[in-house]
Amino acid sequence: MEGQLCANLEISVEKPPGTSPPSFIALLKIYRELLVSKIRNTQCLIDNLINNEYFSTEDAEIVVQFPTQADKVRKILDLVQSKGEEVSEYFIRVLQKVTDAYYELQPWLDEIGYEPSENICSRPVVNTDPVSRYCQKLRHELGRDSKFVVSYAQREEMLLEETYSNSIMEMVSFTNESLGEVCQLEALFDDAVGLINEDGETIYVFGDAGIGKSILLQKIQSLWARKQLDIGAKFFFRFRCRMFSCFKEDEAVCLKDLLFKYNCYPDQDPAEVFHHILQFPHTVLFTFDGFDEIYSNFDLSSVPEMCSPDEPIHPLVLLVSLLRGKLLKGSKKILTARTGTEIQRNIIRKKVLLRGFSSSNLKEYTAMFFKDEGQRTLVLNQLEANPNLCSLCSVPLFCWIIFKCYEHFHSMYDSHELPDCSVTLTDVFLLMVEVHLNRSLKTSLLKNNTRSQAEMFKARKETLLALGKIAYRGMGNSFFIFEQEEVTAANISEEDLQLGFLRTVKGYTGFDSQSTYEFLHLTLQSFFTALFVVIEERVGTKELLQFFNECSSTETVQPTCLHIPWLKKHLAGEDPFRNNEHFHFTNLFLCGLLSRSKQKLFRHLVLPAVIKRKRKTLITYLGESMKSHLKGLTRSRLLNYNQIQVQPNFVWMLRCLYETQSEKVGKLAAKRMHANYIKLTYCNAYSADCSAISFVVHHFQKRLALDLDNNNINDYGIKQLLPCFSKLAVIRLSVNQITDHGVRILYEELSKYKIVTFLGLYNNQITDVGAKYVAKLIEECSSLEYVKIGANKITSEGGKCLAQAIQKSKTMFEIGMWGNQVGDEGAKAFAEALRNHPTLTNVRLTKNELDDEAAMSFAEMLKVNKKLVHLWLIQNQITAKGVKYLSEALKENTAIKEVCLNGNLISQEEAKAFENEERIICF
Ligand SMILES: Nc1ncnc2c1ncn2[C@@H]1O[C@H](COP(=O)(O)OP(=O)(O)OP(=O)(O)O)[C@@H](O)[C@H]1O
């Protein structure tokens, strides 16, 4: 267009200053063909011309008779020009005001420098463009739909704005290494951060059950609807992946219908709106929630990779084509799934990991939830006293349930305390069910001071069974949506529905012809499934253990749970969409519900003999499967240690064992491990899992090494490890969420027993405050040899404390300080500490803002020191001058093997001067 513009401008319409204003008629003549090619929407022009009585209805009728858009524009131009200057100017004014419809002409308007006259400014312009109207409608509907977070029952909804709290969100690499925290949601779409594959188009958000993936999408939707998310998206289409399971194998839908029928339908000219979307895909944002929830028999390998935007085809094919960028290439897409869901790399652009609430997020959420200050303080105090509960609360869903239960009981009884002992997830869900049942009681019954969970469950046994039955049936087939007939067939009454365990869902059948239902949360369906298996007397051994078998059988075939058939060929007969996390949850609840402590609760629901039989079967099974699971683990023989390296599924095993609350089971697990070094790295363990770890580990008789590197453990998790510290000789907690508070607990505990030799705290959130606790530990604990505290937030102050403590230590062998900011002052202190150190051999001060002064201090130290072997000063600001000091010093030192200086301010040319000193490594 620009070329055309320039050519046209040569026939200048601008008049010299002082002469009469430009002729708009002339402008329309000169740019006639440009206008004809760029104006796609004539209706808006006609509407406005009629509104202002520039056009009569006959004029409009004449225009409409022309078959093509171009001819319509030509006719409008003819009519407008024939009506004179004012109408011609108004025509241009409409093009200027309705930017949405005529955005392609905005550069032209700039070029001609159009400024409306006073008279024309007073003339109203209304945007009747179907695309703009659709965008407005979409914003309105999405804004309305994202306003509330659906809670217990539809009648009690929470405003998203008063609920949503920030949580930990990290961009990660393909191998899940952190690439930095996401502080603003716009960053999700910003290529400057976290981009791992420029050919991929999908932003993949993942995290555990209830961690907040859906609510994050809701937040994004709400911000977009309020124009508070500046990412250039004009259209927003949201889908829940479980919807795709609702289509029959032979169903076919075209892209237009998928977009409009399942989201928001254009009131005018759907074809034009769709055409616009096809033309400008980069203005479209899709969200696909819960990829792990798709279940379908549809065979994707039978369809071609490419599909046309106009042709009806199975919706799963459309989904896949959109994700792969085969349809609407360039559109923005966010896909969520639970951790462990395998998505092939080539569709991923960025990976975002949700880690739940940090301790400060939890405080913010508590403040939001409990508006009353007194109540808030009470809850915070109770939480503080119960780290077990706090660690459960790092998962927002569990936190919400716990708070809701507290709120409910507090309002019903004069006071209510959060549980003060260990709480299992089964306890939390039982409490939730009780609250739902409790809420249905008539108000007159409400105010009393006693409550009996057992009574409540007994009174509603039939309801629980009915809900359990439908949950169980769905779970077996990975169905999470239920048709009205299924609900009726399961004997779920209207009154049962009112309890709010099931909620109605819209939008799965296109035009909402019939009600469909789903459980409030998938974990609740897992819970009801387990409840059914426990209280239905006819359930035999096979059914009882059915979901354990599901988990183990898929694992043997495909350890990563779900794989995507359209991207990787799958084995014949295997369900391609199967993710077994909901089975894991079912098993976990089964262990909890069959635990001895729940005996009382079930006494009135099932015959005690039946429960006993089921418990026995379960415990025997756990014992057996534990044995085979432990046998299959990788074992290594290390100096002083027998190491086992576990897989993420081991955490599920520990969780199940913990839910049983049986000391006998915990003890057996400890015994069967036949190891004293447990490597639980990259297992996606979160803080509450530390309760389960302690549950087993505290049974160990002797000293033990526990490696929890690369998990999601915060300070509350550290508190949960309290029963283990007396045994721990090696404790590795690198790449977790530990702050100074957690380090303080570590100091207090580890200094009591003084057996720790290795402390790994690399890549956490430790500042100088935490560094001081580590320093105290080094001073007080003569057993300590290795400390890894790199990639934290330690400055010269913390650096100095650590160095001084090391100076006093007679055992320290290695200190890792990579990626802190100790600077030259800190470096000086380290040099001083090293001068005559009897044991310290490895020092890593990579990336610590050190310059030549630091190099000089180390050079002086090296002249005296006789023990240091490796000194890493990589990626600092040391110049050739500093290197010279160091190389001179090495003449007097035979102990040291290497001084690594890669990534400093030394050129290849300068490095040649030190070529003879092989121990100086510059490149
Ligand atoms: N950031 C948050 N702020 C406030 N509440 C939250 C937040 N994240 C989650 N919640 C609470 O937890 C509930 C469950 O969250 P959500 O459904 O988003 O989890 P999810 O990760 O999608 O789980 P799943 O994988 O099981 O579907 C929400 O309804 C809300 O009450």
PDB file of N, CA, C and O in Angstrom, residues 164 186 199 217 244 254 275 282 349 374 427-428 482 489 513 582 597 627 634 708 861 886 890:
ATOM      1  N   TYR A 164      -8.227 -14.173  43.683  1.00  0.00           N
ATOM      2  CA  TYR A 164      -6.970 -14.553  43.034  1.00  0.00           C
ATOM      3  C   TYR A 164      -5.756 -13.952  43.752  1.00  0.00           C
ATOM      4  O   TYR A 164      -5.692 -12.752  43.986  1.00  0.00           O
ATOM      5  N   GLU A 186       1.935 -10.550  31.262  1.00  0.00           N
ATOM      6  CA  GLU A 186       2.338 -10.187  29.884  1.00  0.00           C
ATOM      7  C   GLU A 186       3.610 -10.935  29.489  1.00  0.00           C
ATOM      8  O   GLU A 186       3.828 -11.253  28.324  1.00  0.00           O
ATOM      9  N   ASP A 199       9.983 -22.109  16.971  1.00  0.00           N
ATOM     10  CA  ASP A 199       9.053 -22.685  16.003  1.00  0.00           C
ATOM     11  C   ASP A 199       7.750 -23.152  16.647  1.00  0.00           C
ATOM     12  O   ASP A 199       6.746 -23.325  15.977  1.00  0.00           O
ATOM     13  N   LEU A 217      -5.846 -19.192  33.924  1.00  0.00           N
ATOM     14  CA  LEU A 217      -6.465 -18.898  32.627  1.00  0.00           C
ATOM     15  C   LEU A 217      -7.654 -17.960  32.814  1.00  0.00           C
ATOM     16  O   LEU A 217      -7.885 -17.055  32.023  1.00  0.00           O
ATOM     17  N   PHE A 244     -13.529 -32.077  24.574  1.00  0.00           N
ATOM     18  CA  PHE A 244     -13.248 -32.834  23.361  1.00  0.00           C
ATOM     19  C   PHE A 244     -13.561 -34.321  23.524  1.00  0.00           C
ATOM     20  O   PHE A 244     -13.666 -35.046  22.554  1.00  0.00           O
ATOM     21  N   CYS A 254     -16.752 -27.805  11.825  1.00  0.00           N
ATOM     22  CA  CYS A 254     -15.760 -26.979  11.132  1.00  0.00           C
ATOM     23  C   CYS A 254     -15.205 -25.947  12.112  1.00  0.00           C
ATOM     24  O   CYS A 254     -15.798 -25.679  13.156  1.00  0.00           O
ATOM     25  N   HIS A 275     -13.763 -14.761   8.450  1.00  0.00           N
ATOM     26  CA  HIS A 275     -12.782 -14.398   7.425  1.00  0.00           C
ATOM     27  C   HIS A 275     -11.689 -13.511   8.047  1.00  0.00           C
ATOM     28  O   HIS A 275     -10.495 -13.696   7.817  1.00  0.00           O
ATOM     29  N   HIS A 282      -2.768 -13.813  14.170  1.00  0.00           N
ATOM     30  CA  HIS A 282      -1.947 -13.363  15.304  1.00  0.00           C
ATOM     31  C   HIS A 282      -2.746 -12.515  16.297  1.00  0.00           C
ATOM     32  O   HIS A 282      -2.277 -12.214  17.380  1.00  0.00           O
ATOM     33  N   ARG A 349       6.383 -23.508  22.776  1.00  0.00           N
ATOM     34  CA  ARG A 349       7.187 -22.291  22.608  1.00  0.00           C
ATOM     35  C   ARG A 349       7.861 -21.939  23.933  1.00  0.00           C
ATOM     36  O   ARG A 349       9.023 -21.621  24.011  1.00  0.00           O
ATOM     37  N   GLY A 374      -9.601  -9.917  63.081  1.00  0.00           N
ATOM     38  CA  GLY A 374      -9.476 -10.821  64.231  1.00  0.00           C
ATOM     39  C   GLY A 374      -9.378 -12.269  63.771  1.00  0.00           C
ATOM     40  O   GLY A 374      -8.496 -13.021  64.202  1.00  0.00           O
ATOM     41  N   ASP A 427      -8.212 -36.399  55.373  1.00  0.00           N
ATOM     42  CA  ASP A 427      -8.889 -35.621  56.416  1.00  0.00           C
ATOM     43  C   ASP A 427      -9.491 -34.352  55.823  1.00  0.00           C
ATOM     44  O   ASP A 427     -10.616 -33.974  56.127  1.00  0.00           O
ATOM     45  N   VAL A 428      -8.694 -33.693  54.976  1.00  0.00           N
ATOM     46  CA  VAL A 428      -9.145 -32.427  54.407  1.00  0.00           C
ATOM     47  C   VAL A 428     -10.388 -32.647  53.542  1.00  0.00           C
ATOM     48  O   VAL A 428     -11.366 -31.901  53.637  1.00  0.00           O
ATOM     49  N   PHE A 482     -20.845 -35.687  32.994  1.00  0.00           N
ATOM     50  CA  PHE A 482     -21.962 -36.616  33.079  1.00  0.00           C
ATOM     51  C   PHE A 482     -23.216 -35.989  32.494  1.00  0.00           C
ATOM     52  O   PHE A 482     -23.544 -34.853  32.802  1.00  0.00           O
ATOM     53  N   ALA A 489     -29.919 -41.824  36.450  1.00  0.00           N
ATOM     54  CA  ALA A 489     -29.768 -43.272  36.612  1.00  0.00           C
ATOM     55  C   ALA A 489     -29.008 -43.627  37.887  1.00  0.00           C
ATOM     56  O   ALA A 489     -29.221 -44.686  38.468  1.00  0.00           O
ATOM     57  N   SER A 513     -28.213 -27.473  24.879  1.00  0.00           N
ATOM     58  CA  SER A 513     -29.579 -27.975  24.847  1.00  0.00           C
ATOM     59  C   SER A 513     -29.901 -28.733  26.133  1.00  0.00           C
ATOM     60  O   SER A 513     -31.018 -28.752  26.582  1.00  0.00           O
ATOM     61  N   HIS A 582      -5.353 -38.944  38.232  1.00  0.00           N
ATOM     62  CA  HIS A 582      -6.602 -39.057  38.991  1.00  0.00           C
ATOM     63  C   HIS A 582      -6.739 -40.437  39.629  1.00  0.00           C
ATOM     64  O   HIS A 582      -7.393 -40.581  40.649  1.00  0.00           O
ATOM     65  N   SER A 597      -7.692 -44.965  61.686  1.00  0.00           N
ATOM     66  CA  SER A 597      -8.293 -43.804  62.361  1.00  0.00           C
ATOM     67  C   SER A 597      -9.682 -43.471  61.802  1.00  0.00           C
ATOM     68  O   SER A 597     -10.437 -42.730  62.425  1.00  0.00           O
ATOM     69  N   LYS A 627       7.473 -53.779  47.833  1.00  0.00           N
ATOM     70  CA  LYS A 627       8.623 -54.666  47.669  1.00  0.00           C
ATOM     71  C   LYS A 627       9.092 -54.658  46.209  1.00  0.00           C
ATOM     72  O   LYS A 627      10.267 -54.439  45.924  1.00  0.00           O
ATOM     73  N   THR A 634      16.965 -47.906  40.920  1.00  0.00           N
ATOM     74  CA  THR A 634      18.398 -47.901  40.606  1.00  0.00           C
ATOM     75  C   THR A 634      19.191 -47.786  41.900  1.00  0.00           C
ATOM     76  O   THR A 634      18.928 -46.916  42.724  1.00  0.00           O
ATOM     77  N   LEU A 708      17.062 -34.173  48.318  1.00  0.00           N
ATOM     78  CA  LEU A 708      15.779 -33.656  47.839  1.00  0.00           C
ATOM     79  C   LEU A 708      15.985 -32.517  46.842  1.00  0.00           C
ATOM     80  O   LEU A 708      15.116 -31.658  46.673  1.00  0.00           O
ATOM     81  N   MET A 861      46.920 -14.931  49.252  1.00  0.00           N
ATOM     82  CA  MET A 861      46.565 -16.146  49.997  1.00  0.00           C
ATOM     83  C   MET A 861      47.303 -17.361  49.421  1.00  0.00           C
ATOM     84  O   MET A 861      47.837 -18.195  50.165  1.00  0.00           O
ATOM     85  N   LEU A 886      47.792 -13.591  40.126  1.00  0.00           N
ATOM     86  CA  LEU A 886      47.526 -14.994  40.452  1.00  0.00           C
ATOM     87  C   LEU A 886      48.621 -15.911  39.905  1.00  0.00           C
ATOM     88  O   LEU A 886      49.107 -16.804  40.600  1.00  0.00           O
ATOM     89  N   LEU A 890      51.245 -18.432  41.913  1.00  0.00           N
ATOM     90  CA  LEU A 890      51.311 -19.886  41.719  1.00  0.00           C
ATOM     91  C   LEU A 890      52.744 -20.418  41.718  1.00  0.00           C
ATOM     92  O   LEU A 890      52.964 -21.602  41.964  1.00  0.00           O
TER      93      LEU A 890
END
